[in-house]
GROMACS .gro file of C-alpha atoms in nm:
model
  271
    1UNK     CA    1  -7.256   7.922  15.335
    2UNK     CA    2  -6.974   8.212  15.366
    3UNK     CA    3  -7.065   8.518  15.203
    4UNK     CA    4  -6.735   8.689  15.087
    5UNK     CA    5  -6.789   9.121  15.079
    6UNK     CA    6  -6.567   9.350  14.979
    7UNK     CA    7  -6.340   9.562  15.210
    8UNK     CA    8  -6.360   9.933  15.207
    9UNK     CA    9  -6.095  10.153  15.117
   10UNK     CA   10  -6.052  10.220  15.472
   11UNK     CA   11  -5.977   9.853  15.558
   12UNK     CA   12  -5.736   9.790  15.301
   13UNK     CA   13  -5.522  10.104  15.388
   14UNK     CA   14  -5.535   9.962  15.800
   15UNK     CA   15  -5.469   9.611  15.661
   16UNK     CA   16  -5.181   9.757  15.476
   17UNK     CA   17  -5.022   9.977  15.741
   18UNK     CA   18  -5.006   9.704  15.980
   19UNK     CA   19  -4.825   9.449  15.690
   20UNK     CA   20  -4.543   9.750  15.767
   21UNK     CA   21  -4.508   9.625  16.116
   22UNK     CA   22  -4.349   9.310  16.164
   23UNK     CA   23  -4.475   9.163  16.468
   24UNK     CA   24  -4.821   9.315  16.518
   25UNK     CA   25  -4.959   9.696  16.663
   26UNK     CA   26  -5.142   9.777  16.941
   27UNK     CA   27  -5.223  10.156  16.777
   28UNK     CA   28  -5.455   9.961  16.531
   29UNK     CA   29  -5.731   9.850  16.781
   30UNK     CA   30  -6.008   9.980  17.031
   31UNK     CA   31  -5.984   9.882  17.401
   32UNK     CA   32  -6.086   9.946  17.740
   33UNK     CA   33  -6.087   9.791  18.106
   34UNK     CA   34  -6.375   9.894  18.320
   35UNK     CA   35  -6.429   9.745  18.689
   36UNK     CA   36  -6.769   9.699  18.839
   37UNK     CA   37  -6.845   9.735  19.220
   38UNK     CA   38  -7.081   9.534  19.394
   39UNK     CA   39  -7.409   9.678  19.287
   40UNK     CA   40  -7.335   9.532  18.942
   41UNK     CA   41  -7.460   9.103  18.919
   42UNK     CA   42  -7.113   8.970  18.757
   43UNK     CA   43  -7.356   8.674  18.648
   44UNK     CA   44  -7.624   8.929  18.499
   45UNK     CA   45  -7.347   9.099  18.322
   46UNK     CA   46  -7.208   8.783  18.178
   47UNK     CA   47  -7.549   8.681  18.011
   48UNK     CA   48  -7.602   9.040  17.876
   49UNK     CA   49  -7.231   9.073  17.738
   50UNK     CA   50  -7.279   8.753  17.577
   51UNK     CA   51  -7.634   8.824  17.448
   52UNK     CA   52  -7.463   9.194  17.300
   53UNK     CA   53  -7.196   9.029  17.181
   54UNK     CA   54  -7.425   8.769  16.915
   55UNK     CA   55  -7.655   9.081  16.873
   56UNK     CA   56  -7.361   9.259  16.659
   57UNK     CA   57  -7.232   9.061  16.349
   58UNK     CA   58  -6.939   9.296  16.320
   59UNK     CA   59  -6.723   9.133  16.579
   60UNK     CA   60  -6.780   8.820  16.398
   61UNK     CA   61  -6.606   8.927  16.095
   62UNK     CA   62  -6.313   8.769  15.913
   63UNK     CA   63  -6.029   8.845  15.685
   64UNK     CA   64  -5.865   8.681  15.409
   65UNK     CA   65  -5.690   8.690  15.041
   66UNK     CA   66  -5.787   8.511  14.741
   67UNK     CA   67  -5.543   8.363  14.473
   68UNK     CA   68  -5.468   8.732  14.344
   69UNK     CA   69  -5.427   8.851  14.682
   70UNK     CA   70  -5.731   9.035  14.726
   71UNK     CA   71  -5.846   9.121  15.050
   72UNK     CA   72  -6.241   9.031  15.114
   73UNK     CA   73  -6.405   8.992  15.444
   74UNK     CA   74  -6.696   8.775  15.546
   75UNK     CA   75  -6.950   8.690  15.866
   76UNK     CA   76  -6.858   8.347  16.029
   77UNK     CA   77  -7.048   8.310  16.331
   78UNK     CA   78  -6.819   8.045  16.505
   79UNK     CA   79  -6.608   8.325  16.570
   80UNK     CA   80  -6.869   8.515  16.764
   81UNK     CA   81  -6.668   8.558  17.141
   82UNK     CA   82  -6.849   8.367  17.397
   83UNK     CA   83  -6.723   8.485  17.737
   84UNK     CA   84  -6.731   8.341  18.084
   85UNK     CA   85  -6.596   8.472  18.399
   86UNK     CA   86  -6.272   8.419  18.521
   87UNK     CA   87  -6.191   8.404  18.880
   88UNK     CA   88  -5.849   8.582  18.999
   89UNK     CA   89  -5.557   8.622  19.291
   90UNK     CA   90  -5.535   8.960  19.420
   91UNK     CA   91  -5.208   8.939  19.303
   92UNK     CA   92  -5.327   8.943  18.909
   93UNK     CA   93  -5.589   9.162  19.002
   94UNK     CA   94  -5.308   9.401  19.101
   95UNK     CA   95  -5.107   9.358  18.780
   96UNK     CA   96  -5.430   9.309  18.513
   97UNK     CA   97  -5.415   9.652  18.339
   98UNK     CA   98  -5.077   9.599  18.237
   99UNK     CA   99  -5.109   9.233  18.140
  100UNK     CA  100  -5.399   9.230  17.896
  101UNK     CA  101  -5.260   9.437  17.605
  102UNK     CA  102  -5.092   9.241  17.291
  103UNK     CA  103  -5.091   9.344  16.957
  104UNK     CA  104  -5.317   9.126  16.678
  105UNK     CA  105  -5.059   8.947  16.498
  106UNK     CA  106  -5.266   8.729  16.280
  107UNK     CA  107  -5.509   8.957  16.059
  108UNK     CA  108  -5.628   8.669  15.840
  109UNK     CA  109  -5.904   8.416  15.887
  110UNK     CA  110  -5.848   8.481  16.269
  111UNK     CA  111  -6.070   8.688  16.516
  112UNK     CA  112  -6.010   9.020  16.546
  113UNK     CA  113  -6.190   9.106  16.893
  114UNK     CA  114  -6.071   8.993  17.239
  115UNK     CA  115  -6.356   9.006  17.526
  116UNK     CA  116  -6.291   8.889  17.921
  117UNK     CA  117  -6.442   8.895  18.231
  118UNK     CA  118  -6.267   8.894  18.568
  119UNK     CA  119  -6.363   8.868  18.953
  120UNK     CA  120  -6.151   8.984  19.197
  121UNK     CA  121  -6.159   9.124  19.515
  122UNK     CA  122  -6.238   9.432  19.419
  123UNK     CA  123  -6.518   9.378  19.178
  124UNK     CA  124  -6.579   9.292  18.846
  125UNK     CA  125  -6.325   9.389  18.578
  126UNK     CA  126  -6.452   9.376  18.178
  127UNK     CA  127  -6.183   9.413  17.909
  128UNK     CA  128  -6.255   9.448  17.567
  129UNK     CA  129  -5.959   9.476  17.272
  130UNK     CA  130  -6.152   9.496  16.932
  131UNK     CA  131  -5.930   9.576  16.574
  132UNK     CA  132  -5.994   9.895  16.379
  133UNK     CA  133  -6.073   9.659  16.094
  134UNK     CA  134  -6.371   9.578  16.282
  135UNK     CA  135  -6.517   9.907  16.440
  136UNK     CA  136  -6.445  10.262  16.505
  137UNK     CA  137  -6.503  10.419  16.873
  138UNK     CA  138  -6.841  10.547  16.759
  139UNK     CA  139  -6.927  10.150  16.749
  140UNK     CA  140  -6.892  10.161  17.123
  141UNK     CA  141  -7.187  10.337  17.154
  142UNK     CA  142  -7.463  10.079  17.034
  143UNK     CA  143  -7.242   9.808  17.146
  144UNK     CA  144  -7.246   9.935  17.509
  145UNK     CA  145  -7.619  10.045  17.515
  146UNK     CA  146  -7.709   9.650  17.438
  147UNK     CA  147  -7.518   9.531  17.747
  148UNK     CA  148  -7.676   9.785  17.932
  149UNK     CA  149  -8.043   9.679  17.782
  150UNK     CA  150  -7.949   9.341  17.804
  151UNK     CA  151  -7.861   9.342  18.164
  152UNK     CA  152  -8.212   9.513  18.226
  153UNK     CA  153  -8.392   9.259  18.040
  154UNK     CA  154  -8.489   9.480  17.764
  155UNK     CA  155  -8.494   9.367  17.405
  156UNK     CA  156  -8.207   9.465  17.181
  157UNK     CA  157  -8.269   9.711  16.944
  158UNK     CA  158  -8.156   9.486  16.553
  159UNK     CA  159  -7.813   9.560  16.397
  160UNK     CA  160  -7.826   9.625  16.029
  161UNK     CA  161  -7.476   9.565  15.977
  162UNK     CA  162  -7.552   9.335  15.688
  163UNK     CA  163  -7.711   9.589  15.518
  164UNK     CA  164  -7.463   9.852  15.590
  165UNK     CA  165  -7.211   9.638  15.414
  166UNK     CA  166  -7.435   9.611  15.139
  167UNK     CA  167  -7.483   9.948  15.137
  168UNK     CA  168  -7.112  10.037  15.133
  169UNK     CA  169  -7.022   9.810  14.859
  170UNK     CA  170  -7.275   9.957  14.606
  171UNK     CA  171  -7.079  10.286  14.696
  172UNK     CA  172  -6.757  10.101  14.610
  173UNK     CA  173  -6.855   9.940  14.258
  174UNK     CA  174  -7.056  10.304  14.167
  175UNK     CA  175  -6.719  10.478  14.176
  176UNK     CA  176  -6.828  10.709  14.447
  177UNK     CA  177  -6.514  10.618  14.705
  178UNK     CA  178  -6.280  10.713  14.416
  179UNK     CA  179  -6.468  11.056  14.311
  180UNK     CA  180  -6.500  11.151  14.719
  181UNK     CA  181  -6.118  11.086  14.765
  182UNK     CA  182  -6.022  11.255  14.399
  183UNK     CA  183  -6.223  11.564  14.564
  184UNK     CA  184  -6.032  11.557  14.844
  185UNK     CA  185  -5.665  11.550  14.702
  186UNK     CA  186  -5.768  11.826  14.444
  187UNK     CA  187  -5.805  12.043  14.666
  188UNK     CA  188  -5.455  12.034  14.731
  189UNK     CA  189  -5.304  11.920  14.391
  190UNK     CA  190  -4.926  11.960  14.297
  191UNK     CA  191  -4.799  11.866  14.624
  192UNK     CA  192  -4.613  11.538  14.668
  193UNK     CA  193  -4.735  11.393  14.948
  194UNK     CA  194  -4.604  11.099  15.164
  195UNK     CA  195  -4.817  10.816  15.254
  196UNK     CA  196  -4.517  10.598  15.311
  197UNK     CA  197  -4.264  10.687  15.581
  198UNK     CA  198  -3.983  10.443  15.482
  199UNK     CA  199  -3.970  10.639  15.178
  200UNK     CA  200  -3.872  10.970  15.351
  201UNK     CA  201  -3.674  10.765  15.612
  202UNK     CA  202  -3.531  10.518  15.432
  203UNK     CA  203  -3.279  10.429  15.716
  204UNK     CA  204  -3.550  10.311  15.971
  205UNK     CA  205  -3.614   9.980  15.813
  206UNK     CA  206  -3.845   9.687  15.932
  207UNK     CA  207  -3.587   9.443  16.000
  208UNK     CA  208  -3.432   9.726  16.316
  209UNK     CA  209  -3.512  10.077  16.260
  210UNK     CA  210  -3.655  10.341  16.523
  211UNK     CA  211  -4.022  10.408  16.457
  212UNK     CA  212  -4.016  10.600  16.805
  213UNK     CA  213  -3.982  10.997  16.810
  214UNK     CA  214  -4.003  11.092  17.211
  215UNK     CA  215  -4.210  11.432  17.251
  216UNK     CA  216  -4.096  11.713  17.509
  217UNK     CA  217  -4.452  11.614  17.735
  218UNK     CA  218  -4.562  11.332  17.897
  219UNK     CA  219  -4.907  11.193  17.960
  220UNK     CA  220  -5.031  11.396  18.225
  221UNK     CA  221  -4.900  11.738  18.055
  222UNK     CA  222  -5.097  11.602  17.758
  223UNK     CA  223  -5.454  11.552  17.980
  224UNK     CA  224  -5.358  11.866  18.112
  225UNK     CA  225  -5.370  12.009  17.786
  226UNK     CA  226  -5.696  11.827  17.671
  227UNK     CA  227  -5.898  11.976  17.965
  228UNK     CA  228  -5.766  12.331  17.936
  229UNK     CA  229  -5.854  12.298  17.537
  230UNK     CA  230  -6.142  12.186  17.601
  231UNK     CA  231  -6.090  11.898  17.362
  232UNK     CA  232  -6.052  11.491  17.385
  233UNK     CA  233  -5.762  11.315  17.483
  234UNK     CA  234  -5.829  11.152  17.159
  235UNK     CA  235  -5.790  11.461  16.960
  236UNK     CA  236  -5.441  11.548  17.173
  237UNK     CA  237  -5.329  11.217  17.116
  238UNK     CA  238  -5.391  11.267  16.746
  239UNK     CA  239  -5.201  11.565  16.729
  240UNK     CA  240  -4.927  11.437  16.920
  241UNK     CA  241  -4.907  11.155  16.640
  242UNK     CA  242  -4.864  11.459  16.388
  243UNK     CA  243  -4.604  11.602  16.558
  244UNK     CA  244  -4.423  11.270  16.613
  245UNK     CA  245  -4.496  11.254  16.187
  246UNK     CA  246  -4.299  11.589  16.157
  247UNK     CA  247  -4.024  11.476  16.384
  248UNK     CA  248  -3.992  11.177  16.155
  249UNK     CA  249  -4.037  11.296  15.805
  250UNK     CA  250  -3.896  11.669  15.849
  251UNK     CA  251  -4.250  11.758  15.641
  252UNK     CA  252  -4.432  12.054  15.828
  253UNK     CA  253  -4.745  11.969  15.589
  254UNK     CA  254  -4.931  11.719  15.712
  255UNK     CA  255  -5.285  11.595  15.564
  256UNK     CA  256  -5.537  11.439  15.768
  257UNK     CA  257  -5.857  11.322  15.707
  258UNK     CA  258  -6.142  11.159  15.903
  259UNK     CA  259  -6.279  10.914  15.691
  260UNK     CA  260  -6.692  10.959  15.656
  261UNK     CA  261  -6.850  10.622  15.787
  262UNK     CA  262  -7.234  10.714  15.609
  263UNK     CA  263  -7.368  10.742  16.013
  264UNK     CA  264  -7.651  10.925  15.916
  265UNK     CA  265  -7.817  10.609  15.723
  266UNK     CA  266  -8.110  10.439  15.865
  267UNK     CA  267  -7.853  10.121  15.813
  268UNK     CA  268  -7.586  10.258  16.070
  269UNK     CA  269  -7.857  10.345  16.375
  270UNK     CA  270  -7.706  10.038  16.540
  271UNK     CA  271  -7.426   9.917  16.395
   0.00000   0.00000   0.00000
């Protein structure tokens, strides 16, 4: 039996951004590649990944629309990944990194998180690609801790997930999404703000327009930058994405939000 739950506001907004790019985004998801030396058991790993993997419900969940288009989202463990090691040339070894990346084109009734294992000559590589819609980077951190646990033996610590969603929806039908985010925009009432960029560029279109505004620094100036600030590349690469916003829109006031995720519940210690 499929349990259909609501979305959160937070969900619907990604689900909606991406409907404004035609052929998928890469922005909209987590991922990393990590190689293992020697000292790691690429047969070990593969058993604990896989163990982590059914131990978190979240990357089993799936998207869809009803009659009245309404997005809901629901646990279907056939979609669980189940990985197994894939043997490479040093030639693909030498090219992986720039071969794994492609956007999520399909949002609906599809899976949403993308999980490999390679050997090569070098070691062992893991790649992970997991949508936004999903999880949020602190999500790495329980995730990660079972595939070390798991590797060890140990026993996994239980994800409440389930209840988390529960949790989350009683927030949603109490009204308490709406009166947090009418708190918010108070604050700064009587000012028109953009949430929709074709609207203030109306000549960048999705059938050819430039969503692209090049910035006077590259990468490295940008690490650079992180290290002297003492700050993560995340939160550089953030504030490049505001300045690129400027750049686009002409608007020098720019709202941004991080959106509270209720971590401090018993519900979230491992989810």
């Amino acid at each position: 039996l499929l349990i259909l739950h609501m979305v959160t506001p937070v969900q619907r907004e990604l689900y909606a951004v991406q409907q404004m790019v035609p052929h998928g985004a890469t922005v909209s998801s987590i991922r990393f590649l990590m190689r293992f030396g020697n000292a790691v058991d690429p047969e070990c790993f593969c058993r604990a990944l896989n163990r982590a993997l059914a131990n978190h419900p979240a990357f089993a969940m799936c998207f869809s629309l009803d009659d009245g288009s309404n997005l809901s989202q629901r646990y279907d463990p056939a979609l669980i990944p189940h990985v197994e090691i894939c043997d490479i040339t040093p030639e693909t070894e030498a090219s992986l990194a720039d071969t794994l990346i492609r956007p999520f084109d399909v949002l609906l009734d599809h899976s949403l998180c993308r999980v490999d294992l390679y050997r090569g000559k070098d070691g062992l590589y893991f790649f992970m690609d997991v949508h936004h819609l999903l999880a949020d980077g602190l999500s790495l951190r329980p995730f990660l801790g079972s595939i070390v646990d798991a590797y060890h033996g140990a026993g996994l610590k239980p994800d409440r997930f389930p209840a988390l969603l529960s949790l989350e929806e009683k927030r949603m039908l109490s009204g308490q999404y709406e009166a947090d985010r009418a708190y918010l925009f108070n604050r700064y009432g009587g000012y028109d703000w953009c949430v929709d960029p074709f609207e203030e560029n109306p000549s960048c279109d999705e059938k050819g327009g430039d969503f692209s505004r090049r910035l006077c620094f590259s990468e490295s100036q940008l690490k650079q930058a992180a290290e002297r600030l003492s700050v993560s590349f995340s939160v550089m690469h953030i504030a490049s994405i505001i300045l690129a916003m400027y750049h686009y829109t002409g608007r020098k006031d720019i709202l941004t939000f991080w959106t509270f995720h209720n971590r401090q519940t018993k519900e979230a210690e491992n989810a």
